[in-house]
């Protein structure tokens, strides 16, 4: 992973392979006018103040995500200058948002693949800016090539364009406590988010429930997290009908993993629950052709929860965080759950399974009921749950449902703060009737329209009385099938990790209820 350092050195004297600067569109001026962003003054001066003009001549517009490379000016020890677009120049105070800096740094880091060292002379007004740039660099330089033998030499070492090796952030004081903390936070969260991406991208023949549980156990041991793994025998003894029912058709048995991070100074307890379907064929209600190819990503919620708990431990947050990974593989076979079967859930409620492809809510329901027994101050579940949410919000925004309006708002604000697009969604009571079953307490399907909301209402039935709860449906942004953008790669994205970490931070600080 790319190494991050801070420096107050001037760009011209740095021994590095490239200097990254920001450029922006000047609003209110004629089309094409550019401005060199703060942080790049020394670089602009070396071009006799004409860097913006040179970039315009090369076709740069300053648009977000745009990268323009040009030779460094005479006297620089770096041979290359990389200009990255920041979008419109802010009209009020001239400062760019953290997300703008994060995205720009990510684009530049990806463009510098194969480069050993680079210095980032982007706008830094405080430690938060440095942290955002650091996150962008670490997330943008991510690559997953573990299965590409063509990318390795005869000794098994990687060859070709490796990720950017080292990034020096200019404008940040390495001995300043705030700046140092910001970089340490960016490193911890980004490393764990990238580990979540690795898990999501791992083929399902190598990542079944048992293998996922083993990864969690190893990480827990490394970071002082208590871990408990319930195998198929323990699940049967405990009455986890939902998890067992979903995993019944697979040769790979299900697991329920509990990760417990505790702080001696904690005053609050959060429970995070992740849907961990390591592969989703749809079961007997088989998915149609063209819908199976990316279903290794159906454990993205569990990956996000895993990464968030480990991040909380690495950051030493003063809050207790319990993560529940509900892991199963949904396959069709002679032993698979059938449409029409009734499952007795951990809570004691019975569920008529009308569609075996609505399986995520079944494993989550068991985990929700179990987590509720510990009476946490709040529960947040994360899941690639419904295609309906993608139809509603697209591929880059996740939906937020909750049993408490204030908490839903707080989760939304936390998501927006860290740069994860999200939108609050309702839980209309009238949709509950569609899940009425003549055979069981509830069915796992309801009305077709508003399917994402129906799924949320189903989950709500398994949350303990009086417990604040939110549900994040990350079906859209969890897996990027298009090209990379900003700091987001193609494939697994690690969606919701940063939202969960921010919720834990706010809770530790006493700013979340």
Coordinates of C-alpha atoms in Angstrom, one line a residue:
X1 CA 0.0 0.0 0.0
X2 CA 1.1 3.5 -0.8
X3 CA 3.1 5.1 2.1
X4 CA 2.1 8.6 3.3
X5 CA 4.4 11.3 4.6
X6 CA 4.0 15.0 5.4
X7 CA 6.3 17.8 4.5
X8 CA 6.6 21.5 4.5
X9 CA 9.4 21.5 1.9
X10 CA 9.1 23.5 -1.3
X11 CA 8.2 21.6 -4.3
X12 CA 11.1 22.6 -6.5
X13 CA 13.7 21.0 -4.2
X14 CA 12.0 17.6 -3.7
X15 CA 13.6 14.5 -5.1
X16 CA 10.5 12.8 -6.4
X17 CA 9.1 11.5 -9.7
X18 CA 6.2 13.9 -10.0
X19 CA 4.6 16.9 -8.4
X20 CA 0.7 17.0 -8.3
X21 CA -1.0 20.3 -8.4
X22 CA -4.6 21.4 -8.6
X23 CA -6.3 23.6 -11.2
X24 CA -9.8 24.9 -11.2
X25 CA -12.3 26.6 -13.5
X26 CA -12.8 30.3 -12.9
X27 CA -16.6 30.9 -12.6
X28 CA -18.0 34.0 -14.1
X29 CA -15.2 34.3 -16.6
X30 CA -15.1 33.4 -20.3
X31 CA -15.1 29.7 -21.0
X32 CA -11.7 28.1 -20.6
X33 CA -10.2 30.3 -17.9
X34 CA -8.2 28.4 -15.4
X35 CA -6.8 29.1 -12.0
X36 CA -3.9 27.3 -10.2
X37 CA -5.2 26.1 -6.9
X38 CA -3.6 27.1 -3.6
X39 CA -0.6 24.9 -2.6
X40 CA 1.0 25.1 -6.1
X41 CA 2.3 28.7 -5.8
X42 CA 6.0 27.6 -6.0
X43 CA 5.2 25.4 -9.1
X44 CA 3.4 28.3 -10.8
X45 CA 6.2 30.7 -10.0
X46 CA 8.7 28.4 -11.7
X47 CA 6.5 28.7 -14.8
X48 CA 6.8 32.5 -14.5
X49 CA 3.2 32.6 -13.3
X50 CA 2.0 31.1 -16.6
X51 CA 1.1 27.5 -15.5
X52 CA -2.6 28.0 -16.1
X53 CA -2.0 29.3 -19.6
X54 CA 0.3 26.4 -20.4
X55 CA -2.3 24.0 -19.2
X56 CA -5.0 25.7 -21.3
X57 CA -2.8 25.4 -24.3
X58 CA -2.6 21.7 -23.6
X59 CA -6.4 21.5 -23.5
X60 CA -7.0 21.4 -19.8
X61 CA -10.3 22.7 -18.6
X62 CA -10.0 22.2 -14.8
X63 CA -13.0 19.8 -14.8
X64 CA -13.2 17.2 -12.0
X65 CA -11.3 14.1 -12.8
X66 CA -9.2 15.6 -15.6
X67 CA -5.4 14.9 -15.5
X68 CA -2.8 16.8 -17.6
X69 CA 0.9 15.9 -17.5
X70 CA 3.7 18.2 -18.5
X71 CA 7.4 18.4 -18.1
X72 CA 8.6 20.1 -14.9
X73 CA 10.2 23.5 -15.3
X74 CA 14.0 24.1 -15.2
X75 CA 15.5 23.8 -11.7
X76 CA 13.0 21.2 -10.4
X77 CA 14.4 17.9 -9.2
X78 CA 11.1 16.2 -10.2
X79 CA 10.8 15.6 -14.0
X80 CA 7.0 15.7 -14.2
X81 CA 4.1 18.0 -13.1
X82 CA 0.7 16.4 -12.9
X83 CA -2.3 18.9 -12.9
X84 CA -5.6 17.5 -11.7
X85 CA -8.9 19.2 -12.1
X86 CA -10.8 20.4 -9.1
X87 CA -13.9 21.7 -10.8
X88 CA -15.2 25.2 -10.3
X89 CA -13.1 27.5 -8.1
X90 CA -15.2 28.3 -5.0
X91 CA -16.5 31.8 -5.1
X92 CA -16.9 32.5 -1.4
X93 CA -13.8 31.7 0.7
X94 CA -11.8 29.9 -2.1
X95 CA -11.6 26.7 -0.1
X96 CA -12.4 23.3 -1.7
X97 CA -14.5 20.7 0.0
X98 CA -12.8 17.6 1.6
X99 CA -14.6 15.4 -1.0
X100 CA -13.3 17.5 -3.9
X101 CA -9.7 17.1 -2.6
X102 CA -10.3 13.4 -1.9
X103 CA -11.4 12.7 -5.4
X104 CA -8.7 14.8 -7.0
X105 CA -6.0 13.0 -5.0
X106 CA -7.5 9.7 -6.0
X107 CA -7.5 10.5 -9.7
X108 CA -3.9 11.7 -9.5
X109 CA -2.8 8.6 -7.6
X110 CA -4.3 6.3 -10.1
X111 CA -2.8 8.2 -13.0
X112 CA 0.6 7.8 -11.3
X113 CA 0.5 4.0 -11.2
X114 CA 4.0 2.7 -11.8
X115 CA 5.6 5.7 -10.1
X116 CA 7.7 5.3 -7.0
X117 CA 7.4 8.7 -5.4
X118 CA 5.1 11.7 -5.9
X119 CA 4.5 14.9 -4.0
X120 CA 1.0 16.3 -3.7
X121 CA 0.8 20.1 -3.7
X122 CA -2.9 20.3 -3.4
X123 CA -4.8 22.9 -1.2
X124 CA -4.3 22.3 2.5
X125 CA -5.8 24.7 4.9
X126 CA -6.0 22.4 7.9
X127 CA -5.4 18.9 9.1
X128 CA -8.8 17.8 7.8
X129 CA -7.7 18.7 4.2
X130 CA -4.5 16.7 4.7
X131 CA -6.5 13.7 5.9
X132 CA -8.9 13.9 2.9
X133 CA -6.0 14.1 0.5
X134 CA -4.3 11.1 2.2
X135 CA -7.5 9.1 2.0
X136 CA -7.8 9.9 -1.7
X137 CA -4.3 8.8 -2.4
X138 CA -4.6 5.6 -0.5
X139 CA -8.0 4.7 -2.0
X140 CA -7.2 5.9 -5.5
X141 CA -4.0 3.9 -5.7
X142 CA -5.8 0.6 -4.9
X143 CA -5.5 -2.3 -7.3
X144 CA -6.5 -6.0 -7.1
X145 CA -4.3 -8.3 -9.2
X146 CA -3.8 -11.2 -6.9
X147 CA -5.2 -13.6 -9.6
X148 CA -3.4 -12.1 -12.6
X149 CA -0.4 -14.3 -13.2
X150 CA 0.5 -12.2 -16.2
X151 CA 1.2 -9.4 -13.8
X152 CA 4.0 -11.4 -12.0
X153 CA 7.5 -12.2 -13.0
X154 CA 9.2 -15.6 -12.9
X155 CA 9.8 -15.3 -9.2
X156 CA 6.2 -14.5 -8.4
X157 CA 6.8 -10.8 -7.8
X158 CA 4.5 -8.2 -9.4
X159 CA 5.6 -6.6 -12.6
X160 CA 4.2 -3.9 -14.7
X161 CA 2.5 -0.8 -13.2
X162 CA 2.5 -1.2 -9.5
X163 CA 0.5 1.3 -7.4
X164 CA 2.1 4.6 -6.5
X165 CA 4.8 3.7 -3.9
X166 CA 5.1 6.8 -1.8
X167 CA 3.1 10.0 -1.5
X168 CA 4.4 13.2 0.2
X169 CA 1.7 15.6 1.2
X170 CA 3.0 19.2 1.1
X171 CA 1.7 21.9 3.4
X172 CA 1.3 19.6 6.3
X173 CA 3.5 19.7 9.4
X174 CA 4.8 16.2 10.3
X175 CA 5.2 17.1 13.9
X176 CA 1.9 18.8 14.3
X177 CA -0.4 16.6 16.4
X178 CA -3.5 17.3 14.4
X179 CA -1.8 16.7 11.0
X180 CA -0.2 13.5 12.3
X181 CA -3.5 12.2 13.7
X182 CA -5.2 13.0 10.4
X183 CA -2.7 11.0 8.4
X184 CA -2.8 8.1 10.9
X185 CA -6.6 8.0 10.7
X186 CA -6.5 8.2 6.9
X187 CA -4.1 5.3 6.8
X188 CA -6.0 3.1 9.2
X189 CA -9.4 3.6 7.6
X190 CA -8.1 3.3 4.1
X191 CA -6.1 0.2 4.7
X192 CA -9.2 -1.5 6.2
X193 CA -11.5 -0.2 3.5
X194 CA -9.0 -1.6 0.9
X195 CA -9.1 -4.9 2.7
X196 CA -12.9 -4.9 2.4
X197 CA -12.4 -4.3 -1.3
X198 CA -10.0 -7.3 -1.5
X199 CA -12.7 -9.5 0.1
X200 CA -15.4 -8.3 -2.2
X201 CA -13.2 -8.9 -5.3
X202 CA -12.0 -12.4 -4.2
X203 CA -13.7 -15.1 -6.3
X204 CA -16.4 -17.1 -4.4
X205 CA -14.5 -20.4 -4.9
X206 CA -11.9 -18.9 -2.6
X207 CA -14.1 -16.9 -0.3
X208 CA -16.8 -19.0 1.2
X209 CA -18.3 -18.4 4.7
X210 CA -15.6 -20.5 6.5
X211 CA -12.8 -18.6 4.7
X212 CA -14.3 -15.2 5.4
X213 CA -14.6 -16.2 9.1
X214 CA -10.9 -17.2 9.1
X215 CA -9.9 -13.8 7.8
X216 CA -12.0 -12.1 10.5
X217 CA -10.4 -14.3 13.2
X218 CA -6.9 -13.5 12.0
X219 CA -7.6 -9.7 12.0
X220 CA -9.2 -9.9 15.4
X221 CA -6.2 -11.6 16.9
X222 CA -3.9 -9.0 15.3
X223 CA -5.9 -6.0 16.7
X224 CA -7.0 -7.2 20.0
X225 CA -10.7 -7.8 19.1
X226 CA -12.6 -10.6 20.7
X227 CA -14.1 -13.0 18.1
X228 CA -16.7 -15.7 18.3
X229 CA -17.6 -17.9 15.3
X230 CA -20.7 -20.0 15.2
X231 CA -20.5 -22.9 12.8
X232 CA -23.4 -24.9 11.4
X233 CA -23.7 -27.1 14.5
X234 CA -23.8 -24.1 16.9
X235 CA -26.2 -22.3 14.5
X236 CA -28.5 -25.4 14.6
X237 CA -28.3 -25.6 18.4
X238 CA -29.0 -21.9 18.8
X239 CA -32.0 -22.0 16.4
X240 CA -30.7 -19.7 13.7
X241 CA -33.3 -20.8 11.1
X242 CA -32.7 -17.8 8.8
X243 CA -29.0 -18.3 8.3
X244 CA -29.3 -22.1 8.2
X245 CA -32.1 -21.9 5.7
X246 CA -30.2 -19.7 3.3
X247 CA -27.1 -21.8 3.5
X248 CA -28.9 -25.2 3.3
X249 CA -28.3 -25.6 -0.5
X250 CA -24.6 -25.1 -0.4
X251 CA -21.7 -27.4 0.2
X252 CA -20.1 -24.6 2.1
X253 CA -21.8 -24.3 5.5
X254 CA -22.9 -20.9 6.9
X255 CA -21.3 -19.0 9.8
X256 CA -22.2 -16.2 12.2
X257 CA -19.2 -14.2 13.3
X258 CA -19.2 -11.8 16.2
X259 CA -16.4 -9.3 16.5
X260 CA -16.3 -7.3 19.8
X261 CA -14.1 -4.2 20.2
X262 CA -14.3 -2.7 23.6
X263 CA -12.9 0.4 25.2
X264 CA -12.4 0.9 28.9
X265 CA -13.6 4.5 28.4
X266 CA -16.7 3.7 26.4
X267 CA -20.0 5.1 27.4
X268 CA -22.0 3.8 24.4
X269 CA -22.3 0.6 22.5
X270 CA -22.9 0.3 18.8
X271 CA -23.8 -2.9 16.9
X272 CA -23.1 -3.2 13.2
X273 CA -24.6 -6.1 11.2
X274 CA -23.4 -7.1 7.7
X275 CA -25.1 -9.3 5.1
X276 CA -22.4 -11.8 4.0
X277 CA -23.8 -13.9 1.1
X278 CA -20.4 -15.0 -0.3
X279 CA -22.2 -16.0 -3.5
X280 CA -25.9 -15.5 -4.4
X281 CA -27.3 -17.7 -7.2
X282 CA -30.8 -16.9 -6.0
X283 CA -31.2 -20.4 -4.8
X284 CA -34.2 -22.4 -6.1
X285 CA -35.5 -19.0 -7.3
X286 CA -32.6 -18.9 -9.6
X287 CA -31.4 -15.5 -10.9
X288 CA -31.8 -15.1 -14.7
X289 CA -28.8 -15.1 -17.1
X290 CA -26.8 -12.0 -16.8
X291 CA -27.5 -11.4 -13.1
X292 CA -25.0 -13.9 -11.6
X293 CA -21.7 -12.7 -12.8
X294 CA -21.1 -10.1 -10.0
X295 CA -22.8 -11.9 -7.2
X296 CA -19.5 -12.5 -5.3
X297 CA -20.2 -8.9 -4.1
X298 CA -23.2 -9.9 -2.1
X299 CA -21.1 -10.0 1.0
X300 CA -20.2 -6.3 0.7
X301 CA -22.2 -5.5 3.8
X302 CA -20.3 -7.9 6.0
X303 CA -17.0 -6.7 4.5
X304 CA -17.9 -3.1 5.4
X305 CA -18.8 -4.1 9.0
X306 CA -15.6 -6.1 9.4
X307 CA -13.5 -3.2 8.1
X308 CA -15.4 -0.7 10.4
X309 CA -14.8 -2.7 13.6
X310 CA -11.1 -3.2 12.8
X311 CA -10.8 0.5 12.0
X312 CA -12.4 1.4 15.4
X313 CA -9.9 -0.8 17.1
X314 CA -6.9 0.6 15.2
X315 CA -8.1 4.2 16.0
X316 CA -8.7 3.3 19.7
X317 CA -12.2 4.9 19.7
X318 CA -13.8 5.3 23.1
X319 CA -16.9 3.4 22.1
X320 CA -17.8 -0.3 22.2
X321 CA -18.5 -1.7 18.7
X322 CA -19.8 -5.1 18.0
X323 CA -19.8 -6.4 14.5
X324 CA -22.0 -9.3 13.3
X325 CA -21.1 -11.0 10.0
X326 CA -24.0 -13.2 8.8
X327 CA -22.3 -15.4 6.3
X328 CA -23.9 -18.0 4.0
X329 CA -23.7 -19.1 0.3
X330 CA -27.1 -19.2 -1.5
X331 CA -27.1 -22.2 -3.9
X332 CA -29.7 -24.4 -5.5
X333 CA -29.5 -28.2 -4.7
X334 CA -31.6 -31.0 -3.4
X335 CA -31.1 -29.7 0.2
X336 CA -31.9 -26.0 -0.6
X337 CA -34.8 -24.1 0.9
X338 CA -37.8 -24.1 -1.4
X339 CA -40.3 -21.4 -2.1
X340 CA -43.2 -22.2 0.2
X341 CA -40.9 -23.5 3.0
X342 CA -41.3 -22.0 6.5
X343 CA -38.3 -21.1 8.6
X344 CA -38.3 -20.6 12.4
X345 CA -36.0 -17.7 13.0
X346 CA -33.7 -17.1 16.0
X347 CA -36.3 -14.7 17.4
X348 CA -38.9 -17.4 17.4
X349 CA -40.9 -15.8 14.5
X350 CA -41.8 -18.0 11.5
X351 CA -41.2 -16.8 8.0
X352 CA -42.8 -18.2 4.8
X353 CA -40.1 -18.1 2.1
X354 CA -41.9 -17.0 -1.1
X355 CA -38.7 -16.3 -3.0
X356 CA -35.3 -17.8 -2.1
X357 CA -33.6 -14.8 -3.8
X358 CA -34.8 -12.6 -1.0
X359 CA -32.3 -14.3 1.2
X360 CA -30.3 -11.4 2.6
X361 CA -33.1 -10.3 4.9
X362 CA -33.3 -13.8 6.3
X363 CA -29.7 -13.9 7.5
X364 CA -29.9 -10.3 8.7
X365 CA -33.1 -11.0 10.7
X366 CA -31.3 -13.7 12.8
X367 CA -28.3 -11.4 13.4
X368 CA -30.6 -8.4 14.3
X369 CA -32.5 -10.5 16.9
X370 CA -29.2 -11.8 18.4
X371 CA -27.6 -8.4 18.5
X372 CA -30.7 -6.9 20.1
X373 CA -30.2 -9.2 23.1
X374 CA -27.2 -7.1 24.2
X375 CA -29.3 -3.9 24.2
X376 CA -26.8 -1.7 22.2
X377 CA -27.5 2.0 22.0
X378 CA -28.0 1.7 18.3
X379 CA -27.9 -1.0 15.6
X380 CA -26.9 -0.3 12.0
X381 CA -27.2 -3.1 9.4
X382 CA -25.5 -2.9 6.0
X383 CA -26.5 -5.0 3.0
X384 CA -26.6 -5.3 -0.8
X385 CA -30.2 -6.0 -0.3
X386 CA -32.5 -5.0 -3.2
X387 CA -32.4 -4.2 -6.9
X388 CA -35.3 -1.9 -6.1
X389 CA -33.0 0.4 -4.3
X390 CA -30.8 0.7 -7.4
X391 CA -33.8 1.5 -9.5
X392 CA -34.7 4.3 -7.0
X393 CA -31.3 5.8 -6.3
X394 CA -28.9 4.6 -9.0
X395 CA -25.5 3.0 -8.8
X396 CA -23.7 5.5 -6.6
X397 CA -26.1 6.3 -3.7
X398 CA -27.3 4.0 -0.9
X399 CA -30.6 4.2 0.9
X400 CA -31.1 4.8 4.6
X401 CA -34.1 3.5 6.5
X402 CA -34.6 3.7 10.2
X403 CA -37.1 3.4 13.1
X404 CA -36.1 6.8 14.4
X405 CA -36.1 9.9 12.1
X406 CA -33.4 11.8 14.1
X407 CA -31.1 8.8 13.8
X408 CA -31.8 8.4 10.1
X409 CA -30.8 12.1 9.7
X410 CA -27.7 11.6 11.7
X411 CA -26.6 8.6 9.6
X412 CA -27.3 10.6 6.4
X413 CA -25.2 13.5 7.6
X414 CA -22.4 11.2 8.6
X415 CA -22.4 9.6 5.2
X416 CA -22.4 12.9 3.4
X417 CA -19.6 14.2 5.6
X418 CA -17.2 11.4 4.6
X419 CA -18.2 11.6 1.0
X420 CA -20.5 8.6 0.6
X421 CA -23.7 9.6 -1.3
X422 CA -26.8 8.5 0.6
X423 CA -30.4 9.3 0.8
X424 CA -33.1 8.9 3.5
X425 CA -35.9 6.6 2.6
X426 CA -39.3 6.0 4.4
X427 CA -40.8 2.9 5.9
X428 CA -44.5 3.2 5.1
X429 CA -46.6 1.1 7.4
X430 CA -49.2 0.3 4.6
X431 CA -46.5 -1.8 2.8
X432 CA -46.4 -4.3 5.8
X433 CA -49.7 -5.9 4.7
X434 CA -48.1 -7.3 1.6
X435 CA -46.0 -9.5 3.8
X436 CA -49.0 -11.1 5.5
X437 CA -48.8 -14.9 5.3
X438 CA -51.6 -17.4 5.8
X439 CA -49.1 -20.0 7.0
X440 CA -46.4 -18.1 9.0
X441 CA -46.0 -15.0 11.1
X442 CA -44.6 -13.1 8.1
X443 CA -43.5 -13.7 4.5
X444 CA -40.1 -12.7 3.1
X445 CA -41.7 -10.9 0.1
X446 CA -44.4 -8.2 -0.2
X447 CA -45.5 -5.8 -2.8
X448 CA -43.4 -5.5 -5.9
X449 CA -43.3 -1.7 -6.0
X450 CA -41.3 -0.2 -3.2
X451 CA -39.4 -3.5 -2.8
X452 CA -36.5 -1.8 -1.0
X453 CA -38.8 -0.3 1.5
X454 CA -40.6 -3.7 2.0
X455 CA -37.2 -5.3 2.8
X456 CA -36.6 -2.6 5.4
X457 CA -40.0 -3.2 7.0
X458 CA -39.2 -6.9 7.2
X459 CA -35.9 -6.2 9.0
X460 CA -37.6 -3.8 11.4
X461 CA -39.7 -6.7 12.7
X462 CA -36.6 -8.4 14.1
X463 CA -35.1 -5.4 15.9
X464 CA -35.5 -5.5 19.7
X465 CA -38.1 -3.3 21.3
X466 CA -36.8 0.2 22.1
X467 CA -33.6 -0.1 20.2
X468 CA -32.6 2.6 17.7
X469 CA -31.9 1.0 14.3
X470 CA -30.9 2.0 10.8
X471 CA -30.7 0.0 7.6
X472 CA -28.3 0.8 4.8
X473 CA -29.1 -0.7 1.4
X474 CA -25.8 -0.4 -0.5
X475 CA -26.9 -2.5 -3.5
X476 CA -26.0 0.3 -5.9
X477 CA -22.6 1.6 -4.8
X478 CA -21.1 -1.6 -3.4
X479 CA -19.8 -2.8 -6.7
X480 CA -18.7 -0.6 -9.6
X481 CA -19.2 -2.3 -12.9
X482 CA -18.1 0.7 -14.9
X483 CA -14.7 2.4 -15.2
X484 CA -13.0 3.9 -12.1
X485 CA -13.8 7.5 -11.0
X486 CA -12.4 9.7 -8.3
X487 CA -10.9 7.4 -5.7
X488 CA -13.3 4.6 -6.6
X489 CA -12.0 1.6 -8.5
X490 CA -13.8 -0.8 -10.8
X491 CA -15.1 -3.8 -8.7
X492 CA -15.6 -3.8 -5.0
X493 CA -15.8 -0.2 -3.5
X494 CA -15.9 -0.6 0.2
X495 CA -19.1 1.4 0.4
X496 CA -20.4 2.3 3.9
X497 CA -17.1 1.6 5.7
X498 CA -16.4 5.3 6.2
X499 CA -20.0 6.0 7.2
X500 CA -19.8 3.3 10.0
X501 CA -16.4 4.6 11.2
X502 CA -17.7 8.1 11.4
X503 CA -20.8 7.0 13.3
X504 CA -18.5 5.3 15.8
X505 CA -16.3 8.4 16.1
X506 CA -19.4 10.7 16.6
X507 CA -20.7 8.3 19.3
X508 CA -17.4 8.2 21.1
X509 CA -17.3 12.0 21.1
X510 CA -20.9 12.1 22.5
X511 CA -22.2 13.8 19.4
X512 CA -24.6 11.1 18.3
X513 CA -27.5 10.8 20.7

